[in-house]
């Protein structure tokens, strides 16, 4: 019964708060300690050895993994629910690395050649999710699905075979129940195509989790020390995970000459590393007024941030706005432009798309993309994508209102910060 489910969802956070209080009073610890020890207790000694071995990747990922965990552990304003979300995701990352290590013993990833992938690299909130979902409707295109990027390996047990997908359906349902307005801002289908940042988390490279705590200075300092060589290794691991995902699909994989389409805002700041791993990669760069994207992503992330802190009214929105605007993880436009200016010989790889056109005439944009990359657009594929456009109008799940003023940002400030991006990419 929906009534009982709603009552359960309402009461559960308070039950966890009570348990946390009892743990602190009686055991002098938190319900979710957020320590390395509390995570490792879930694994055997042998499993820990496999996770930390350098047979998969070098261990620099573990430093970032532990640093951001420490940032959350020391955040006095983090809610019990927020602590549980962090502990769950950090545990999943360790489980993912273990499962990947085990799977490699039984698969030959060389049988899965990812050829000429297309990366959608536009800023967050510039129409990239809609564009990826639209292109995914073409049966000859494929992308990682949400439940796959959360759990790249399907374990060979009957219980896990169902739980991987159903777990994410339940978790997304709980998220939208707790914060209904998120459905209108950024609706996610567990079985639909999704972006790559969850795969990068398995290398200790976080994106969204940098915006749910204000205590991130140590992690950001570590991230600034990463070398080009380390980023190349991160993308090799990205490719490895995708090969495992595609091979597990059986008939629905890249061996059937499917066009792979990735999507992620952080890719724009890492083009050199991507091309080291995917030398025949192509890119779709979306443009939207950065004043609009900045205001929209601030609204999205601040609503999620509010669920992680005990006193949402105490969030420093000025600092949050500055941090969000300046993060190349959300908007790598300036970094992308610098790469393109330094490498004019790579111009043939980049198809530029305007957000205004995506909204006004999405099928026209699709045809331009297919023409640019020399892809075949049959009547059947066009019909399937046109149906998706009809069934998914803008604001289908509600209107998303946002603005810069709430974060004490001005249009002049935003446009000045993204001056390189605007001058290079803005349609004339």
Short mmCIF file of C-alpha atoms in Angstrom, two decimals:
data_model
loop_
_atom_site.label_atom_id
_atom_site.label_comp_id
_atom_site.label_asym_id
_atom_site.label_seq_id
_atom_site.Cartn_x
_atom_site.Cartn_y
_atom_site.Cartn_z
CA UNK A 1 0.00 0.00 0.00
CA UNK A 2 1.36 3.44 -0.94
CA UNK A 3 0.24 4.80 2.45
CA UNK A 4 2.38 2.33 4.38
CA UNK A 5 5.32 2.88 2.06
CA UNK A 6 5.08 6.63 2.58
CA UNK A 7 4.86 6.17 6.36
CA UNK A 8 7.90 3.86 6.29
CA UNK A 9 9.88 6.36 4.20
CA UNK A 10 8.91 9.15 6.61
CA UNK A 11 9.81 7.23 9.79
CA UNK A 12 13.04 5.55 8.64
CA UNK A 13 15.31 8.65 8.90
CA UNK A 14 14.12 9.27 12.47
CA UNK A 15 14.77 5.64 13.37
CA UNK A 16 18.33 5.97 12.04
CA UNK A 17 18.78 9.19 14.01
CA UNK A 18 17.70 7.36 17.17
CA UNK A 19 20.13 4.52 16.49
CA UNK A 20 22.93 7.01 15.87
CA UNK A 21 22.16 8.76 19.17
CA UNK A 22 22.20 5.45 21.04
CA UNK A 23 25.52 4.50 19.43
CA UNK A 24 27.05 7.79 20.50
CA UNK A 25 25.73 7.58 24.06
CA UNK A 26 26.32 3.89 24.72
CA UNK A 27 29.19 2.96 22.42
CA UNK A 28 30.96 6.32 21.98
CA UNK A 29 30.85 5.92 18.19
CA UNK A 30 28.62 6.81 15.26
CA UNK A 31 26.12 4.50 13.60
CA UNK A 32 28.14 4.97 10.41
CA UNK A 33 31.72 5.78 11.52
CA UNK A 34 32.96 6.61 7.99
CA UNK A 35 36.38 5.17 8.74
CA UNK A 36 38.54 2.90 6.63
CA UNK A 37 38.22 0.28 9.35
CA UNK A 38 34.41 0.35 9.24
CA UNK A 39 34.52 -0.21 5.49
CA UNK A 40 37.15 -2.96 5.56
CA UNK A 41 35.17 -4.96 8.13
CA UNK A 42 32.77 -5.81 5.31
CA UNK A 43 35.52 -7.65 3.40
CA UNK A 44 37.69 -10.67 4.09
CA UNK A 45 41.47 -10.36 4.39
CA UNK A 46 41.88 -11.87 0.93
CA UNK A 47 39.32 -9.50 -0.57
CA UNK A 48 41.14 -6.54 0.95
CA UNK A 49 44.39 -7.78 -0.58
CA UNK A 50 42.78 -8.00 -4.02
CA UNK A 51 41.19 -4.55 -3.75
CA UNK A 52 44.46 -2.90 -2.76
CA UNK A 53 46.72 -4.81 -5.13
CA UNK A 54 48.21 -2.98 -8.09
CA UNK A 55 47.23 -5.66 -10.57
CA UNK A 56 44.20 -3.57 -11.58
CA UNK A 57 45.56 -0.02 -11.26
CA UNK A 58 48.17 1.76 -9.22
CA UNK A 59 47.10 2.64 -5.69
CA UNK A 60 46.95 6.42 -5.98
CA UNK A 61 43.15 6.10 -6.29
CA UNK A 62 43.03 4.96 -2.66
CA UNK A 63 44.49 8.23 -1.39
CA UNK A 64 41.69 10.26 -2.94
CA UNK A 65 39.12 7.70 -1.82
CA UNK A 66 40.28 7.97 1.80
CA UNK A 67 40.76 11.74 1.75
CA UNK A 68 37.20 12.53 0.72
CA UNK A 69 35.90 9.94 3.20
CA UNK A 70 37.85 11.82 5.88
CA UNK A 71 36.33 15.12 4.72
CA UNK A 72 32.84 13.72 5.25
CA UNK A 73 33.77 12.03 8.53
CA UNK A 74 34.97 15.34 9.97
CA UNK A 75 31.96 17.32 8.72
CA UNK A 76 30.07 18.08 11.94
CA UNK A 77 27.00 19.23 10.02
CA UNK A 78 26.56 15.99 8.03
CA UNK A 79 23.23 14.28 8.74
CA UNK A 80 22.82 10.65 9.71
CA UNK A 81 21.17 10.05 6.31
CA UNK A 82 24.09 11.78 4.59
CA UNK A 83 26.60 9.63 6.46
CA UNK A 84 24.70 6.49 5.39
CA UNK A 85 24.69 7.59 1.75
CA UNK A 86 28.45 8.16 1.86
CA UNK A 87 29.16 4.83 3.59
CA UNK A 88 26.96 2.98 1.10
CA UNK A 89 28.62 4.53 -1.94
CA UNK A 90 32.17 4.11 -0.63
CA UNK A 91 31.39 0.45 0.12
CA UNK A 92 30.02 0.04 -3.42
CA UNK A 93 33.26 1.43 -4.85
CA UNK A 94 35.32 -1.16 -3.00
CA UNK A 95 32.86 -3.87 -4.08
CA UNK A 96 33.12 -2.66 -7.68
CA UNK A 97 36.91 -2.84 -7.71
CA UNK A 98 36.80 -6.32 -6.19
CA UNK A 99 34.19 -7.52 -8.70
CA UNK A 100 36.16 -6.06 -11.63
CA UNK A 101 39.33 -7.81 -10.48
CA UNK A 102 37.49 -11.12 -10.25
CA UNK A 103 35.74 -10.70 -13.60
CA UNK A 104 39.00 -10.07 -15.44
CA UNK A 105 40.02 -13.64 -14.71
CA UNK A 106 37.18 -14.96 -16.88
CA UNK A 107 36.79 -12.46 -19.72
CA UNK A 108 38.97 -11.30 -22.59
CA UNK A 109 38.41 -7.56 -22.86
CA UNK A 110 40.38 -7.46 -26.11
CA UNK A 111 37.33 -9.04 -27.73
CA UNK A 112 35.50 -5.80 -27.08
CA UNK A 113 37.04 -3.08 -29.23
CA UNK A 114 35.41 0.30 -28.62
CA UNK A 115 35.88 2.02 -31.96
CA UNK A 116 35.34 5.70 -32.75
CA UNK A 117 33.31 6.49 -29.61
CA UNK A 118 31.45 9.77 -29.37
CA UNK A 119 31.80 11.78 -26.16
CA UNK A 120 29.15 14.39 -25.31
CA UNK A 121 31.28 16.85 -23.35
CA UNK A 122 29.06 19.89 -22.83
CA UNK A 123 28.64 21.62 -19.47
CA UNK A 124 26.17 20.28 -16.94
CA UNK A 125 22.63 21.57 -17.65
CA UNK A 126 23.26 22.26 -21.34
CA UNK A 127 20.92 19.63 -22.79
CA UNK A 128 23.44 16.78 -22.71
CA UNK A 129 21.23 14.30 -20.82
CA UNK A 130 18.34 14.80 -23.22
CA UNK A 131 20.68 14.53 -26.20
CA UNK A 132 22.25 11.29 -24.95
CA UNK A 133 18.82 9.78 -24.26
CA UNK A 134 17.60 10.85 -27.69
CA UNK A 135 20.57 9.30 -29.50
CA UNK A 136 20.17 6.16 -27.38
CA UNK A 137 16.81 5.59 -29.07
CA UNK A 138 18.66 4.71 -32.29
CA UNK A 139 19.07 0.91 -32.06
CA UNK A 140 22.54 1.24 -33.60
CA UNK A 141 23.71 3.47 -30.72
CA UNK A 142 24.51 2.39 -27.19
CA UNK A 143 25.60 3.96 -23.90
CA UNK A 144 26.30 2.82 -20.36
CA UNK A 145 23.08 2.54 -18.35
CA UNK A 146 22.62 4.05 -14.91
CA UNK A 147 22.57 0.76 -13.01
CA UNK A 148 25.65 -0.38 -14.96
CA UNK A 149 27.78 2.65 -14.08
CA UNK A 150 26.78 2.21 -10.44
CA UNK A 151 27.69 -1.50 -10.53
CA UNK A 152 29.80 -2.34 -13.61
CA UNK A 153 29.89 -6.07 -12.91
CA UNK A 154 26.90 -8.40 -12.85
CA UNK A 155 27.90 -11.01 -10.29
CA UNK A 156 27.12 -14.61 -11.17
CA UNK A 157 24.53 -15.19 -8.45
CA UNK A 158 20.80 -15.39 -8.89
CA UNK A 159 20.17 -12.88 -6.11
CA UNK A 160 22.59 -10.27 -7.46
CA UNK A 161 21.36 -10.70 -11.03
CA UNK A 162 18.09 -9.07 -9.98
CA UNK A 163 19.36 -6.77 -7.25
CA UNK A 164 21.74 -4.67 -9.38
CA UNK A 165 18.93 -3.10 -11.37
CA UNK A 166 16.20 -3.26 -8.72
CA UNK A 167 18.46 -1.75 -6.07
CA UNK A 168 18.98 1.38 -8.15
CA UNK A 169 15.27 1.61 -8.98
CA UNK A 170 14.47 1.58 -5.26
CA UNK A 171 17.22 4.05 -4.40
CA UNK A 172 16.10 6.51 -7.06
CA UNK A 173 12.51 6.13 -5.88
CA UNK A 174 13.57 6.98 -2.33
CA UNK A 175 15.51 10.00 -3.58
CA UNK A 176 12.52 11.40 -5.42
CA UNK A 177 10.25 10.69 -2.46
CA UNK A 178 12.58 12.59 -0.13
CA UNK A 179 13.12 15.48 -2.59
CA UNK A 180 10.23 15.48 -5.12
CA UNK A 181 11.45 18.59 -6.93
CA UNK A 182 14.52 16.69 -8.14
CA UNK A 183 12.28 14.81 -10.57
CA UNK A 184 11.64 18.04 -12.46
CA UNK A 185 15.28 19.12 -12.36
CA UNK A 186 17.09 15.93 -13.32
CA UNK A 187 15.04 12.78 -13.79
CA UNK A 188 17.07 9.56 -13.93
CA UNK A 189 15.87 6.16 -15.14
CA UNK A 190 17.77 3.24 -13.64
CA UNK A 191 17.66 1.42 -16.99
CA UNK A 192 18.33 4.49 -19.13
CA UNK A 193 21.64 5.83 -20.52
CA UNK A 194 23.76 7.77 -18.08
CA UNK A 195 26.95 9.76 -17.67
CA UNK A 196 30.36 8.47 -16.69
CA UNK A 197 31.21 10.11 -13.37
CA UNK A 198 30.19 7.06 -11.34
CA UNK A 199 32.77 5.02 -13.26
CA UNK A 200 35.43 7.60 -12.39
CA UNK A 201 34.52 7.29 -8.71
CA UNK A 202 36.01 3.80 -8.84
CA UNK A 203 39.36 5.56 -9.35
CA UNK A 204 38.84 7.91 -6.40
CA UNK A 205 37.81 10.75 -8.75
CA UNK A 206 34.58 12.23 -7.42
CA UNK A 207 32.31 14.88 -8.91
CA UNK A 208 28.88 15.24 -7.29
CA UNK A 209 30.16 14.28 -3.84
CA UNK A 210 32.31 17.43 -3.89
CA UNK A 211 29.15 19.52 -3.59
CA UNK A 212 27.46 17.83 -0.61
CA UNK A 213 29.94 18.99 2.03
CA UNK A 214 31.79 22.25 2.55
CA UNK A 215 34.78 20.39 4.04
CA UNK A 216 36.58 19.48 0.81
CA UNK A 217 39.80 21.50 0.93
CA UNK A 218 42.12 18.52 1.51
CA UNK A 219 40.56 16.48 -1.29
CA UNK A 220 40.64 19.34 -3.78
CA UNK A 221 44.30 19.98 -2.93
CA UNK A 222 45.05 16.32 -3.64
CA UNK A 223 43.15 16.41 -6.90
CA UNK A 224 45.22 19.36 -8.10
CA UNK A 225 48.36 17.21 -7.73
CA UNK A 226 47.20 14.58 -10.23
CA UNK A 227 49.45 14.23 -13.27
CA UNK A 228 48.54 13.70 -16.91
CA UNK A 229 49.84 10.16 -16.57
CA UNK A 230 47.44 9.48 -13.71
CA UNK A 231 44.50 10.85 -15.69
CA UNK A 232 45.45 8.58 -18.62
CA UNK A 233 45.40 5.65 -16.20
CA UNK A 234 41.98 6.77 -14.95
CA UNK A 235 40.62 6.70 -18.51
CA UNK A 236 42.20 3.31 -19.17
CA UNK A 237 40.21 2.08 -16.21
CA UNK A 238 37.12 3.83 -17.63
CA UNK A 239 37.62 1.88 -20.85
CA UNK A 240 38.20 -1.38 -19.00
CA UNK A 241 34.95 -0.97 -17.08
CA UNK A 242 33.05 -0.23 -20.26
CA UNK A 243 34.49 -3.30 -21.98
CA UNK A 244 33.32 -5.46 -19.08
CA UNK A 245 29.87 -3.84 -19.20
CA UNK A 246 29.46 -4.33 -22.94
CA UNK A 247 30.72 -7.91 -22.91
CA UNK A 248 28.22 -8.79 -20.19
CA UNK A 249 25.34 -7.66 -22.39
CA UNK A 250 25.83 -10.54 -24.81
CA UNK A 251 24.18 -9.78 -28.14
CA UNK A 252 23.57 -6.14 -27.20
CA UNK A 253 27.20 -5.07 -27.31
CA UNK A 254 29.71 -3.21 -29.44
CA UNK A 255 30.62 -6.39 -31.30
CA UNK A 256 27.46 -5.75 -33.32
CA UNK A 257 28.96 -2.54 -34.73
CA UNK A 258 27.11 -0.30 -32.32
CA UNK A 259 28.08 3.34 -32.02
CA UNK A 260 29.15 4.02 -28.43
CA UNK A 261 28.06 7.35 -26.96
CA UNK A 262 29.48 8.58 -23.65
CA UNK A 263 28.34 11.67 -21.79
CA UNK A 264 30.04 13.54 -18.97
CA UNK A 265 30.85 17.19 -18.21
CA UNK A 266 34.26 16.34 -16.68
CA UNK A 267 35.46 14.89 -20.00
CA UNK A 268 35.82 18.40 -21.43
CA UNK A 269 38.75 19.12 -19.10
CA UNK A 270 40.51 15.83 -19.93
CA UNK A 271 40.59 15.68 -23.73
CA UNK A 272 44.31 14.90 -23.92
CA UNK A 273 43.94 11.90 -21.59
CA UNK A 274 40.86 10.67 -23.45
CA UNK A 275 42.66 10.72 -26.79
CA UNK A 276 45.56 8.73 -25.33
CA UNK A 277 43.11 5.95 -24.46
CA UNK A 278 40.54 6.44 -27.22
CA UNK A 279 42.68 7.77 -30.11
CA UNK A 280 39.77 7.76 -32.57
CA UNK A 281 37.31 9.54 -30.25
CA UNK A 282 34.89 12.19 -31.54
CA UNK A 283 33.20 14.89 -29.47
CA UNK A 284 29.87 16.69 -29.30
CA UNK A 285 30.31 20.04 -27.57
CA UNK A 286 27.08 21.68 -26.43
CA UNK A 287 26.83 25.41 -25.84
CA UNK A 288 24.42 27.15 -23.50
CA UNK A 289 24.65 30.59 -21.93
CA UNK A 290 26.86 29.93 -18.85
CA UNK A 291 24.61 32.19 -16.78
CA UNK A 292 21.82 29.71 -17.38
CA UNK A 293 23.90 26.57 -16.80
CA UNK A 294 25.49 27.97 -13.65
CA UNK A 295 22.16 28.98 -12.11
CA UNK A 296 20.58 25.65 -13.04
CA UNK A 297 23.38 23.45 -11.69
CA UNK A 298 23.57 25.53 -8.48
CA UNK A 299 19.87 24.89 -7.97
CA UNK A 300 20.19 21.15 -8.62
CA UNK A 301 23.21 20.57 -6.39
CA UNK A 302 22.05 22.83 -3.56
CA UNK A 303 18.83 20.85 -3.26
CA UNK A 304 20.85 17.63 -2.95
CA UNK A 305 23.30 19.37 -0.56
CA UNK A 306 20.38 20.30 1.70
CA UNK A 307 19.61 16.61 2.28
CA UNK A 308 23.17 16.05 3.58
CA UNK A 309 23.28 18.80 6.22
CA UNK A 310 21.40 19.11 9.51
CA UNK A 311 20.86 22.85 9.11
CA UNK A 312 20.24 23.62 5.41
CA UNK A 313 19.65 27.28 6.24
CA UNK A 314 23.29 27.52 7.32
CA UNK A 315 24.63 26.60 3.86
CA UNK A 316 26.84 29.44 2.64
CA UNK A 317 25.16 29.99 -0.72
CA UNK A 318 27.72 32.63 -1.75
CA UNK A 319 30.58 30.18 -1.29
CA UNK A 320 28.54 27.39 -2.86
CA UNK A 321 27.86 29.53 -5.94
CA UNK A 322 31.53 30.41 -6.39
CA UNK A 323 32.63 26.81 -5.95
CA UNK A 324 30.04 25.54 -8.40
CA UNK A 325 30.76 28.17 -11.05
CA UNK A 326 34.52 27.62 -10.96
CA UNK A 327 34.54 23.83 -11.00
CA UNK A 328 35.79 22.36 -14.30
CA UNK A 329 34.08 19.14 -13.22
CA UNK A 330 30.74 20.77 -14.01
CA UNK A 331 31.78 23.17 -16.77
CA UNK A 332 35.05 22.41 -18.55
CA UNK A 333 34.32 24.87 -21.34
CA UNK A 334 37.40 27.04 -20.81
CA UNK A 335 39.65 23.99 -20.62
CA UNK A 336 38.13 22.53 -23.79
CA UNK A 337 38.61 25.79 -25.68
CA UNK A 338 42.27 25.98 -24.66
CA UNK A 339 42.84 22.46 -25.95
CA UNK A 340 41.11 23.23 -29.25
CA UNK A 341 43.12 26.43 -29.73
CA UNK A 342 46.34 24.55 -29.06
CA UNK A 343 45.35 21.74 -31.42
CA UNK A 344 43.59 23.23 -34.47
CA UNK A 345 44.40 20.03 -36.37
CA UNK A 346 41.80 18.25 -34.20
CA UNK A 347 38.91 20.47 -35.33
CA UNK A 348 37.41 17.59 -37.32
CA UNK A 349 36.66 15.73 -34.10
CA UNK A 350 34.34 18.39 -32.65
CA UNK A 351 30.68 18.83 -33.55
CA UNK A 352 29.35 22.01 -31.91
CA UNK A 353 25.68 22.10 -30.91
CA UNK A 354 23.65 24.99 -29.47
CA UNK A 355 21.28 24.30 -26.58
CA UNK A 356 18.73 26.62 -28.17
CA UNK A 357 18.59 24.31 -31.20
CA UNK A 358 18.32 21.19 -29.01
CA UNK A 359 15.19 22.67 -27.43
CA UNK A 360 13.69 24.18 -30.57
CA UNK A 361 14.44 21.45 -33.13
CA UNK A 362 16.06 18.34 -31.63
CA UNK A 363 15.69 16.20 -34.77
CA UNK A 364 17.41 18.86 -36.84
CA UNK A 365 20.31 18.69 -34.39
CA UNK A 366 20.36 14.89 -34.69
CA UNK A 367 20.61 15.12 -38.48
CA UNK A 368 23.46 17.63 -38.21
CA UNK A 369 25.33 15.32 -35.83
CA UNK A 370 24.84 12.32 -38.11
CA UNK A 371 25.99 14.31 -41.13
CA UNK A 372 29.03 15.62 -39.30
CA UNK A 373 30.19 12.17 -38.19
CA UNK A 374 29.07 10.32 -41.30
CA UNK A 375 26.49 8.18 -39.47
CA UNK A 376 23.55 6.59 -41.28
CA UNK A 377 20.11 7.86 -40.30
CA UNK A 378 17.46 5.49 -41.61
CA UNK A 379 13.73 6.23 -41.59
CA UNK A 380 13.22 3.70 -38.78
CA UNK A 381 15.87 5.23 -36.55
CA UNK A 382 14.58 8.73 -37.23
CA UNK A 383 11.03 7.63 -36.38
CA UNK A 384 12.12 6.12 -33.05
CA UNK A 385 13.95 9.29 -32.05
CA UNK A 386 11.05 11.48 -33.18
CA UNK A 387 8.72 9.45 -30.97
CA UNK A 388 11.04 10.01 -28.02
CA UNK A 389 10.96 13.78 -28.64
CA UNK A 390 7.16 13.72 -28.68
CA UNK A 391 6.97 11.64 -25.50
CA UNK A 392 9.53 13.73 -23.60
CA UNK A 393 8.67 17.43 -23.93
CA UNK A 394 10.63 19.97 -21.95
CA UNK A 395 9.37 20.28 -18.34
CA UNK A 396 7.63 16.89 -18.57
CA UNK A 397 8.17 16.33 -14.85
CA UNK A 398 7.60 19.94 -13.80
CA UNK A 399 9.04 23.41 -14.16
CA UNK A 400 12.52 24.10 -12.80
CA UNK A 401 12.90 27.67 -11.55
CA UNK A 402 16.42 28.97 -10.90
CA UNK A 403 18.48 32.15 -10.88
CA UNK A 404 21.93 33.52 -10.06
CA UNK A 405 20.80 36.01 -7.43
CA UNK A 406 20.25 33.37 -4.74
CA UNK A 407 23.97 32.54 -4.92
CA UNK A 408 25.07 36.18 -5.04
CA UNK A 409 26.38 35.74 -8.59
CA UNK A 410 25.95 38.29 -11.36
CA UNK A 411 25.73 37.77 -15.10
CA UNK A 412 28.76 39.99 -15.59
CA UNK A 413 30.83 37.87 -13.20
CA UNK A 414 29.80 34.58 -14.81
CA UNK A 415 30.36 35.82 -18.36
CA UNK A 416 33.77 37.18 -17.43
CA UNK A 417 34.80 33.85 -15.90
CA UNK A 418 33.69 31.93 -19.00
CA UNK A 419 34.89 34.56 -21.46
CA UNK A 420 37.10 32.14 -23.42
CA UNK A 421 34.28 29.62 -23.74
CA UNK A 422 31.69 32.21 -24.76
CA UNK A 423 33.85 33.93 -27.35
CA UNK A 424 34.90 30.64 -28.94
CA UNK A 425 31.63 28.71 -28.83
CA UNK A 426 28.74 31.17 -28.83
CA UNK A 427 26.83 30.97 -32.12
CA UNK A 428 27.20 34.13 -34.17
#
